[in-house]
Amino acid sequence: MKRGTIQDHLIHSNELNEDISFLVYVPADFSPMFSYTFLICQDGKDYFQMGRLPRVADELLREEEIEPLIIVGIPYNDKYDRRDKYHPEGAKQKAYIRFLAHELVPYLDEQFPGHGDRFGRALAGDSLAGTVSFMAALEYPDLFGRVLMHSPFVDSTVIHKAEQAKTLPSLYHMIGTEETDVLMTNGERADFLTPNRTLYSLLADKTTDYFYDEFAGGHTWTYWQKDMKPALIKMFE
């Protein structure tokens, strides 16, 4: 079976004042004559390794079950860096979102043949990575038209941003029924399920381009990995 290739990329971010290295999955039958949808994953190394996203994409692309995809995986440096960049109150969250919009998108458009419209760019993330993906799409609705989020962290800031949004992305939203007492990276525990249900009620009233479901399980890649294939089919069929 032909497999896609995984490339290492590096760009300097003026927004974050650091070099950002990331992974890019390019399909096995890549051709510069075609246009591709970009799927940009926060927690990128986790999506590539624990989520096995390249392997899932290889299978679905070979069977022609999804549209041609280029997958970008942006890793975090450590748990502190992750919180700074992804958390709604994180010191670098606004700068990270600007990095996605003003630096990463132009770079990808230069390097690869994309569609050049909002639905040609999707964001994905789990937990806090899902939060920042959702907030980036709300901040830049003309750039990011689709979001996949697994068990996102939801607080009053996220709810308020969703309430104020005039344009919503196409959304895929999953949360586990056992996510009522999640140990977070700062050592605190939180109920993820109830705020996610609140967000669902709000979004369901604002848009029909929205898939929401709950799985029997907790806040780990054990459960998110099983959903990679259904998620890609639902969003990129």
XYZ file of C-alpha atoms in Angstrom:
237
model
C 0.000 0.000 0.000
C 1.327 3.423 -0.944
C 1.798 5.745 2.005
C 1.942 9.496 2.157
C 5.163 11.194 3.188
C 5.761 13.228 6.343
C 7.902 16.315 5.916
C 9.602 18.470 8.547
C 9.067 22.209 8.164
C 10.384 25.201 10.098
C 9.349 28.848 9.981
C 10.181 31.827 12.148
C 7.201 33.438 13.835
C 7.432 37.156 14.486
C 4.120 36.953 16.351
C 5.545 34.457 18.862
C 9.188 35.497 18.535
C 10.351 31.899 18.068
C 11.045 29.308 15.427
C 8.114 26.936 14.933
C 8.816 23.440 13.642
C 5.925 21.335 12.395
C 5.058 18.209 10.445
C 3.297 18.064 7.086
C 1.640 14.916 5.759
C 1.559 14.897 1.952
C -0.640 12.235 0.273
C 0.948 9.370 -1.649
C -0.501 10.526 -4.977
C 0.299 14.220 -4.451
C 0.323 16.295 -7.622
C 0.909 20.057 -7.937
C -1.849 19.987 -10.576
C -4.509 19.391 -7.898
C -5.768 21.622 -5.091
C -5.716 20.321 -1.535
C -7.585 21.062 1.668
C -5.323 21.902 4.610
C -6.103 20.240 7.949
C -4.082 22.093 10.596
C -3.791 20.192 13.887
C -2.816 21.747 17.201
C -1.201 19.133 19.487
C 0.188 18.083 16.107
C 2.650 15.411 17.206
C -0.105 13.781 19.285
C -2.436 13.678 16.259
C 0.297 12.143 14.093
C 1.473 9.604 16.699
C -1.317 8.784 19.154
C -4.099 9.687 16.729
C -2.339 7.826 13.865
C -3.772 10.444 11.540
C -1.409 9.827 8.581
C -2.294 6.129 8.568
C -6.022 6.899 8.739
C -5.668 9.443 5.925
C -3.703 6.957 3.770
C -6.557 4.465 4.035
C -9.388 6.937 3.419
C -7.612 8.641 0.514
C -6.807 5.295 -1.102
C -10.493 4.312 -0.883
C -11.475 7.803 -2.127
C -13.671 8.288 0.938
C -12.375 11.813 1.614
C -11.269 14.786 -0.445
C -7.510 15.294 -1.071
C -5.938 16.452 2.200
C -2.617 17.869 3.329
C -2.318 17.541 7.115
C -0.229 19.922 9.202
C 0.768 18.966 12.746
C 2.045 21.743 15.030
C 3.516 20.362 18.267
C 3.885 22.185 21.584
C 7.204 22.521 23.415
C 6.009 21.447 26.870
C 2.870 21.619 29.023
C 3.581 25.237 30.025
C 4.058 26.331 26.414
C 0.877 24.477 25.500
C -1.174 26.280 28.142
C 0.304 29.671 27.200
C -0.632 29.206 23.530
C -3.917 27.302 23.768
C -5.741 28.360 26.941
C -8.310 31.198 26.577
C -6.413 33.117 29.267
C -2.987 31.968 28.062
C -0.303 34.646 27.781
C 0.437 33.746 24.146
C -2.975 32.612 22.901
C -3.788 35.724 20.880
C -0.275 35.722 19.373
C -0.585 32.015 18.524
C -3.887 32.623 16.720
C -2.249 35.493 14.792
C 0.623 33.123 13.928
C -1.862 30.664 12.417
C -3.612 33.360 10.384
C -0.807 35.700 9.366
C 2.233 33.414 9.156
C 1.277 29.754 8.784
C -1.526 30.208 6.224
C 0.599 32.323 3.814
C 3.450 29.818 4.174
C 1.216 26.850 3.332
C -0.325 28.725 0.397
C 3.183 29.371 -0.913
C 4.427 25.802 -0.449
C 1.394 23.770 -1.540
C -1.554 24.074 -3.948
C -4.479 24.923 -1.668
C -8.011 26.014 -2.484
C -7.466 29.511 -1.127
C -10.867 29.775 0.571
C -12.134 29.272 4.126
C -13.518 25.780 3.529
C -10.138 24.771 2.144
C -8.668 25.251 5.622
C -9.698 23.213 8.648
C -8.420 23.345 12.214
C -8.352 20.420 14.641
C -7.490 19.875 18.263
C -8.139 17.869 21.424
C -8.778 19.426 24.833
C -7.072 22.867 24.966
C -5.905 22.347 21.374
C -9.560 22.080 20.380
C -10.285 25.285 22.268
C -7.669 27.337 20.434
C -8.724 25.840 17.080
C -12.326 26.896 17.689
C -11.328 30.369 18.863
C -9.024 30.876 15.865
C -11.892 30.067 13.501
C -14.137 32.556 15.317
C -11.404 35.214 15.158
C -10.663 34.617 11.458
C -13.872 33.262 9.873
C -12.719 34.227 6.371
C -9.618 32.027 6.728
C -10.822 28.932 8.595
C -14.112 27.329 7.588
C -14.023 23.972 9.367
C -13.151 22.856 12.904
C -12.810 19.389 14.423
C -12.677 19.458 18.209
C -12.417 16.528 20.571
C -13.234 17.234 24.222
C -12.378 20.954 24.104
C -11.857 22.956 27.278
C -14.828 25.330 27.520
C -15.089 28.270 29.918
C -17.007 31.552 30.043
C -14.548 33.181 27.617
C -15.238 30.494 25.002
C -19.005 30.708 25.553
C -18.954 34.503 25.237
C -16.878 34.329 22.030
C -19.349 31.818 20.556
C -22.313 33.992 21.553
C -20.799 37.026 19.831
C -19.759 35.203 16.635
C -21.551 36.296 13.492
C -19.964 33.606 11.302
C -19.425 30.052 12.524
C -17.296 27.353 10.931
C -18.566 23.945 9.912
C -18.152 22.067 13.190
C -17.398 18.531 14.356
C -17.609 18.307 18.157
C -17.136 15.221 20.359
C -17.050 14.871 24.155
C -16.930 11.817 26.449
C -19.688 11.037 28.925
C -17.041 10.217 31.569
C -15.329 13.618 31.309
C -16.830 14.981 34.524
C -13.635 14.997 36.606
C -10.674 15.649 34.298
C -7.170 16.153 35.709
C -5.751 19.170 33.868
C -2.079 19.925 33.212
C -2.067 22.626 35.932
C -2.990 19.991 38.514
C -6.582 21.135 38.934
C -9.626 19.007 38.163
C -12.592 20.119 36.062
C -15.916 18.975 34.667
C -15.537 19.118 30.864
C -18.850 17.486 29.983
C -21.277 20.082 31.369
C -19.652 23.145 29.706
C -19.417 21.225 26.402
C -23.140 20.498 26.596
C -23.755 24.197 27.264
C -21.681 25.098 24.193
C -23.606 22.533 22.152
C -26.967 24.050 23.153
C -25.719 27.497 22.163
C -24.224 26.453 18.828
C -27.140 24.225 17.844
C -29.374 27.313 17.958
C -26.986 29.323 15.774
C -26.023 26.906 12.991
C -27.133 23.743 11.233
C -23.632 22.982 9.893
C -22.747 21.259 13.134
C -22.163 17.649 14.163
C -22.160 16.957 17.911
C -21.994 13.612 19.657
C -20.947 12.041 22.945
C -18.874 8.876 23.269
C -18.707 6.487 26.209
C -15.277 7.248 27.578
C -12.891 9.694 29.179
C -10.405 12.431 28.365
C -7.677 10.376 26.638
C -6.336 9.473 23.199
C -7.648 5.924 23.744
C -11.071 7.298 22.816
C -10.119 10.141 20.470
C -8.044 7.832 18.250
C -11.074 5.616 17.588
C -12.892 8.663 16.270
C -10.252 9.822 13.780
C -11.733 7.904 10.866
C -15.401 8.900 11.465
C -14.300 12.519 12.026
C -12.397 12.728 8.730
C -15.210 11.077 6.791
C -17.816 13.380 8.317
C -15.850 16.557 7.640
C -14.099 15.738 4.354
C -16.335 13.243 2.558
